[in-house]
Amino acid sequence: MRVTFAGVGEAFDENLPNTSILVESGTSSILLDCGFSAPGPVWKLGDRAGRLDAIFVSHFHADHYFGIPALLARFAEEGRKERLTILGPTGIEGRVRRLLEMAYSNILAKAGFDVYFLECTPGDEFKHAGFNFAFAMGDHLMPCLALRLTADGKSLLYSGDGRPTDSTRKLARGCDFIIHEAYALNRGVPGHGTVEAALAFAAESGARACALIHMDRAVRHAKKDEIMGHIASLSGLHGFLPEPGDTFDV
Ligand SMILES: [Zn+2]
Ligand SMILES: [Zn+2]
């Protein structure tokens, strides 16, 4: 699996676009979250973004799914014919249809491709579009699904927003790569993780690498040295702060 970080930021970072991650395996690809500032950086990935099979929405905060109308409108403009799957928590179809209607009224009726919605709940496991999917609930301000994706014999876990829970720890066990939100450095923020907790979560899972994403803009920009020092003190785990456009082979 190849992971490309289109965006790595939190909701309101003026420098880093919302977290949005392209995962590719063979000819299959899925975008993990697509917030309001994500479409531009996703389009910069060129054809690879144009060939998307699926979009996964971890939860219904705007920095995780309000970019979908722009993405779909450009697909329609470019003459896409292939079906697109949109996966997300309970209510995904109604939410996205309402959003599309407000943004570009009637776009799905006019588009030359079908959209297939797949509602996911914690504990679900299935195969779709070339990937194995499994889900668990994180501890966020609203229900948020952590996703375990498996392909080519490798697994990654994407936390979405939120602190680790017993369920997400269980889901992460044996994963090769962890992508975890680390909104705060070490101080607890309700419904959000920390750098320390994310790295401990990854170490406990047995993963060899951990990408820290969705970091509070003040922490990411002012405390980078401290964060890198913390990462450097770890042994056996490669922790890093991806930049937009970075790739990682799992
Ligand atoms: Zn959120
Ligand atoms: Zn968020």
Tab-separated table of C-alpha atoms and ligand atoms in Angstrom:
chain	number	residue	atom	x	y	z
A	1	MET	CA	0.000	0.000	0.000
A	2	ARG	CA	1.178	3.492	-0.777
A	3	VAL	CA	-0.029	6.357	1.418
A	4	THR	CA	0.054	9.959	0.157
A	5	PHE	CA	-0.766	12.803	2.510
A	6	ALA	CA	-2.691	15.420	0.481
A	7	GLY	CA	-3.479	17.355	3.658
A	8	VAL	CA	-2.358	16.838	7.237
A	9	GLY	CA	-3.885	19.781	9.116
A	10	GLU	CA	-6.641	20.394	11.637
A	11	ALA	CA	-9.813	22.319	10.777
A	12	PHE	CA	-8.601	25.922	10.790
A	13	ASP	CA	-4.887	25.896	9.998
A	14	GLU	CA	-4.016	28.683	7.535
A	15	ASN	CA	-0.907	26.813	6.363
A	16	LEU	CA	-1.877	23.148	6.297
A	17	PRO	CA	-4.957	21.862	4.455
A	18	ASN	CA	-7.427	19.594	6.274
A	19	THR	CA	-6.246	16.032	6.780
A	20	SER	CA	-6.981	14.051	3.603
A	21	ILE	CA	-5.018	10.925	2.731
A	22	LEU	CA	-4.844	8.902	-0.486
A	23	VAL	CA	-4.235	5.165	-0.031
A	24	GLU	CA	-3.378	3.115	-3.134
A	25	SER	CA	-2.961	-0.612	-3.637
A	26	GLY	CA	-2.453	-1.901	-7.166
A	27	THR	CA	-5.164	-0.217	-9.221
A	28	SER	CA	-7.407	0.456	-6.192
A	29	SER	CA	-7.472	3.721	-4.281
A	30	ILE	CA	-9.381	5.366	-1.473
A	31	LEU	CA	-9.319	8.863	-0.020
A	32	LEU	CA	-9.522	9.063	3.767
A	33	ASP	CA	-11.564	12.169	4.648
A	34	CYS	CA	-12.043	15.237	2.472
A	35	GLY	CA	-12.646	18.500	4.351
A	36	PHE	CA	-13.379	21.962	3.000
A	37	SER	CA	-9.726	22.851	2.327
A	38	ALA	CA	-8.729	19.410	0.969
A	39	PRO	CA	-9.860	19.454	-2.723
A	40	GLY	CA	-7.001	21.657	-4.034
A	41	PRO	CA	-4.236	19.501	-2.514
A	42	VAL	CA	-6.064	16.340	-3.675
A	43	TRP	CA	-6.248	17.657	-7.263
A	44	LYS	CA	-2.510	18.362	-7.110
A	45	LEU	CA	-2.042	14.568	-7.006
A	46	GLY	CA	-3.269	14.548	-10.629
A	47	ASP	CA	-4.604	11.406	-12.302
A	48	ARG	CA	-4.159	9.394	-9.145
A	49	ALA	CA	-6.897	11.408	-7.450
A	50	GLY	CA	-9.048	11.293	-10.585
A	51	ARG	CA	-9.098	7.483	-10.501
A	52	LEU	CA	-10.403	7.240	-6.911
A	53	ASP	CA	-12.582	4.194	-6.190
A	54	ALA	CA	-13.857	5.368	-2.809
A	55	ILE	CA	-13.951	8.135	-0.214
A	56	PHE	CA	-14.097	7.292	3.490
A	57	VAL	CA	-15.629	9.848	5.871
A	58	SER	CA	-14.579	9.253	9.485
A	59	HIS	CA	-17.185	11.620	11.006
A	60	PHE	CA	-19.406	14.572	10.251
A	61	HIS	CA	-17.255	17.583	11.075
A	62	ALA	CA	-16.871	19.904	8.084
A	63	ASP	CA	-13.080	19.567	8.007
A	64	HIS	CA	-13.632	15.878	7.162
A	65	TYR	CA	-16.342	15.910	4.470
A	66	PHE	CA	-17.264	19.372	3.187
A	67	GLY	CA	-14.779	18.959	0.317
A	68	ILE	CA	-16.864	16.177	-1.256
A	69	PRO	CA	-19.128	18.452	-3.384
A	70	ALA	CA	-16.133	20.099	-5.090
A	71	LEU	CA	-14.459	16.742	-5.689
A	72	LEU	CA	-17.618	15.241	-7.230
A	73	ALA	CA	-18.370	18.341	-9.292
A	74	ARG	CA	-14.887	18.160	-10.831
A	75	PHE	CA	-15.336	14.426	-11.511
A	76	ALA	CA	-18.578	15.308	-13.358
A	77	GLU	CA	-16.869	18.101	-15.276
A	78	GLU	CA	-14.050	15.753	-16.309
A	79	GLY	CA	-16.507	13.153	-17.595
A	80	ARG	CA	-15.948	10.432	-15.009
A	81	LYS	CA	-17.890	7.250	-15.780
A	82	GLU	CA	-16.735	4.880	-13.016
A	83	ARG	CA	-18.863	4.335	-9.935
A	84	LEU	CA	-17.625	6.046	-6.753
A	85	THR	CA	-18.226	4.579	-3.291
A	86	ILE	CA	-18.649	6.855	-0.283
A	87	LEU	CA	-18.276	5.081	3.057
A	88	GLY	CA	-18.998	6.620	6.437
A	89	PRO	CA	-20.854	6.429	9.740
A	90	THR	CA	-24.607	5.988	10.128
A	91	GLY	CA	-26.332	8.769	8.171
A	92	ILE	CA	-23.624	9.121	5.504
A	93	GLU	CA	-25.983	9.028	2.521
A	94	GLY	CA	-28.448	11.621	3.845
A	95	ARG	CA	-25.653	13.959	4.986
A	96	VAL	CA	-23.739	13.855	1.707
A	97	ARG	CA	-26.871	14.140	-0.457
A	98	ARG	CA	-27.976	17.249	1.509
A	99	LEU	CA	-24.510	18.751	1.203
A	100	LEU	CA	-24.390	18.090	-2.550
A	101	GLU	CA	-27.831	19.607	-2.999
A	102	MET	CA	-26.808	22.802	-1.195
A	103	ALA	CA	-23.481	23.065	-3.017
A	104	TYR	CA	-24.298	22.011	-6.609
A	105	SER	CA	-28.002	21.331	-6.889
A	106	ASN	CA	-28.887	18.242	-8.930
A	107	ILE	CA	-25.231	17.356	-9.543
A	108	LEU	CA	-25.702	13.605	-9.086
A	109	ALA	CA	-28.550	13.462	-11.591
A	110	LYS	CA	-26.389	15.206	-14.185
A	111	ALA	CA	-23.133	13.370	-13.454
A	112	GLY	CA	-22.165	10.480	-15.723
A	113	PHE	CA	-21.224	8.238	-12.800
A	114	ASP	CA	-23.062	6.539	-9.944
A	115	VAL	CA	-22.373	7.101	-6.283
A	116	TYR	CA	-22.772	4.111	-4.013
A	117	PHE	CA	-23.134	4.807	-0.290
A	118	LEU	CA	-21.948	2.318	2.278
A	119	GLU	CA	-22.927	2.877	5.904
A	120	CYS	CA	-20.359	1.497	8.364
A	121	THR	CA	-20.689	0.702	12.059
A	122	PRO	CA	-18.098	-0.241	14.683
A	123	GLY	CA	-17.330	-3.953	14.512
A	124	ASP	CA	-18.113	-4.212	10.770
A	125	GLU	CA	-15.613	-6.062	8.603
A	126	PHE	CA	-15.880	-6.453	4.838
A	127	LYS	CA	-14.002	-6.347	1.569
A	128	HIS	CA	-14.700	-3.598	-0.962
A	129	ALA	CA	-12.852	-1.946	-3.861
A	130	GLY	CA	-9.715	-4.008	-3.332
A	131	PHE	CA	-9.349	-3.327	0.413
A	132	ASN	CA	-10.414	-5.084	3.601
A	133	PHE	CA	-12.210	-2.706	5.951
A	134	ALA	CA	-12.711	-2.902	9.727
A	135	PHE	CA	-13.960	-0.201	12.095
A	136	ALA	CA	-13.974	0.849	15.749
A	137	MET	CA	-15.265	3.901	17.612
A	138	GLY	CA	-12.787	6.540	18.812
A	139	ASP	CA	-13.398	9.036	21.620
A	140	HIS	CA	-14.299	12.284	19.826
A	141	LEU	CA	-16.863	15.074	20.203
A	142	MET	CA	-19.247	13.088	17.975
A	143	PRO	CA	-19.225	9.463	16.770
A	144	CYS	CA	-16.015	8.978	14.776
A	145	LEU	CA	-14.924	5.759	13.087
A	146	ALA	CA	-11.328	4.609	13.210
A	147	LEU	CA	-10.579	2.533	10.101
A	148	ARG	CA	-8.284	-0.437	9.623
A	149	LEU	CA	-7.441	-0.948	5.940
A	150	THR	CA	-5.737	-4.090	4.716
A	151	ALA	CA	-4.335	-4.872	1.266
A	152	ASP	CA	-1.297	-6.744	-0.086
A	153	GLY	CA	-0.886	-8.420	3.316
A	154	LYS	CA	-0.281	-5.048	5.034
A	155	SER	CA	-2.533	-3.099	7.384
A	156	LEU	CA	-2.811	0.510	8.426
A	157	LEU	CA	-5.031	2.206	10.975
A	158	TYR	CA	-6.418	5.713	10.489
A	159	SER	CA	-7.823	7.185	13.697
A	160	GLY	CA	-9.978	9.980	12.272
A	161	ASP	CA	-10.388	12.459	15.139
A	162	GLY	CA	-10.342	11.420	18.763
A	163	ARG	CA	-8.474	9.757	21.564
A	164	PRO	CA	-7.653	6.061	21.547
A	165	THR	CA	-10.220	3.735	23.093
A	166	ASP	CA	-10.049	0.056	24.057
A	167	SER	CA	-11.816	-0.680	20.755
A	168	THR	CA	-9.381	1.289	18.594
A	169	ARG	CA	-6.427	-0.292	20.456
A	170	LYS	CA	-7.822	-3.735	19.679
A	171	LEU	CA	-8.403	-2.774	16.043
A	172	ALA	CA	-4.816	-1.507	15.718
A	173	ARG	CA	-3.181	-4.659	17.050
A	174	GLY	CA	-0.687	-6.015	14.526
A	175	CYS	CA	-1.013	-3.068	12.108
A	176	ASP	CA	2.091	-2.086	10.142
A	177	PHE	CA	1.376	1.637	10.080
A	178	ILE	CA	-0.622	3.986	12.309
A	179	ILE	CA	-1.936	7.364	11.183
A	180	HIS	CA	-3.180	9.034	14.351
A	181	GLU	CA	-4.509	12.451	15.193
A	182	ALA	CA	-2.342	14.241	17.746
A	183	TYR	CA	-4.171	17.494	18.317
A	184	ALA	CA	-2.389	18.389	21.563
A	185	LEU	CA	1.194	17.922	22.709
A	186	ASN	CA	0.536	16.301	26.094
A	187	ARG	CA	-2.268	18.356	27.645
A	188	GLY	CA	-5.668	16.720	27.416
A	189	VAL	CA	-8.168	18.441	25.097
A	190	PRO	CA	-11.700	16.984	25.278
A	191	GLY	CA	-12.340	14.617	22.376
A	192	HIS	CA	-8.812	14.857	21.001
A	193	GLY	CA	-5.582	12.893	21.219
A	194	THR	CA	-2.066	13.948	22.100
A	195	VAL	CA	1.367	13.381	20.582
A	196	GLU	CA	2.345	11.214	23.547
A	197	ALA	CA	-0.830	9.135	23.467
A	198	ALA	CA	-0.670	8.604	19.691
A	199	LEU	CA	2.932	7.393	19.823
A	200	ALA	CA	2.183	5.126	22.797
A	201	PHE	CA	-0.838	3.766	20.893
A	202	ALA	CA	1.355	2.989	17.860
A	203	ALA	CA	4.078	1.360	19.962
A	204	GLU	CA	1.495	-0.818	21.716
A	205	SER	CA	0.015	-1.932	18.378
A	206	GLY	CA	3.395	-3.245	17.235
A	207	ALA	CA	3.475	-0.932	14.180
A	208	ARG	CA	6.839	0.036	12.757
A	209	ALA	CA	5.784	3.594	11.883
A	210	CYS	CA	3.369	6.285	13.027
A	211	ALA	CA	2.337	9.494	11.245
A	212	LEU	CA	1.013	12.252	13.497
A	213	ILE	CA	-1.667	14.344	11.816
A	214	HIS	CA	-4.442	16.886	12.590
A	215	MET	CA	-2.223	18.724	15.075
A	216	ASP	CA	-3.366	21.986	16.680
A	217	ARG	CA	-1.876	24.689	14.425
A	218	ALA	CA	-0.266	26.473	17.400
A	219	VAL	CA	1.366	23.252	18.613
A	220	ARG	CA	2.493	22.095	15.161
A	221	HIS	CA	4.101	25.402	14.230
A	222	ALA	CA	5.545	26.490	17.592
A	223	LYS	CA	6.481	23.210	19.265
A	224	LYS	CA	7.899	21.229	16.364
A	225	ASP	CA	11.354	20.897	17.965
A	226	GLU	CA	9.839	19.557	21.177
A	227	ILE	CA	7.724	17.066	19.211
A	228	MET	CA	10.694	15.897	17.145
A	229	GLY	CA	12.688	15.477	20.373
A	230	HIS	CA	9.945	13.305	21.788
A	231	ILE	CA	9.870	11.208	18.613
A	232	ALA	CA	13.660	10.829	18.632
A	233	SER	CA	13.547	9.443	22.181
A	234	LEU	CA	11.535	6.432	20.979
A	235	SER	CA	13.205	3.233	19.935
A	236	GLY	CA	11.704	0.703	17.541
A	237	LEU	CA	9.060	3.088	16.188
A	238	HIS	CA	9.527	5.516	13.321
A	239	GLY	CA	7.367	8.521	14.188
A	240	PHE	CA	7.020	11.483	11.847
A	241	LEU	CA	5.023	14.587	10.984
A	242	PRO	CA	4.083	14.294	7.319
A	243	GLU	CA	3.936	17.372	5.089
A	244	PRO	CA	1.379	17.749	2.274
A	245	GLY	CA	2.493	15.660	-0.708
A	246	ASP	CA	4.625	13.241	1.334
A	247	THR	CA	4.289	9.526	0.603
A	248	PHE	CA	4.897	6.452	2.748
A	249	ASP	CA	5.062	2.859	1.539
A	250	VAL	CA	3.492	0.439	4.010
B	1	ZN	ZN	-13.755	16.233	14.398
B	2	ZN	ZN	-11.080	17.341	12.444
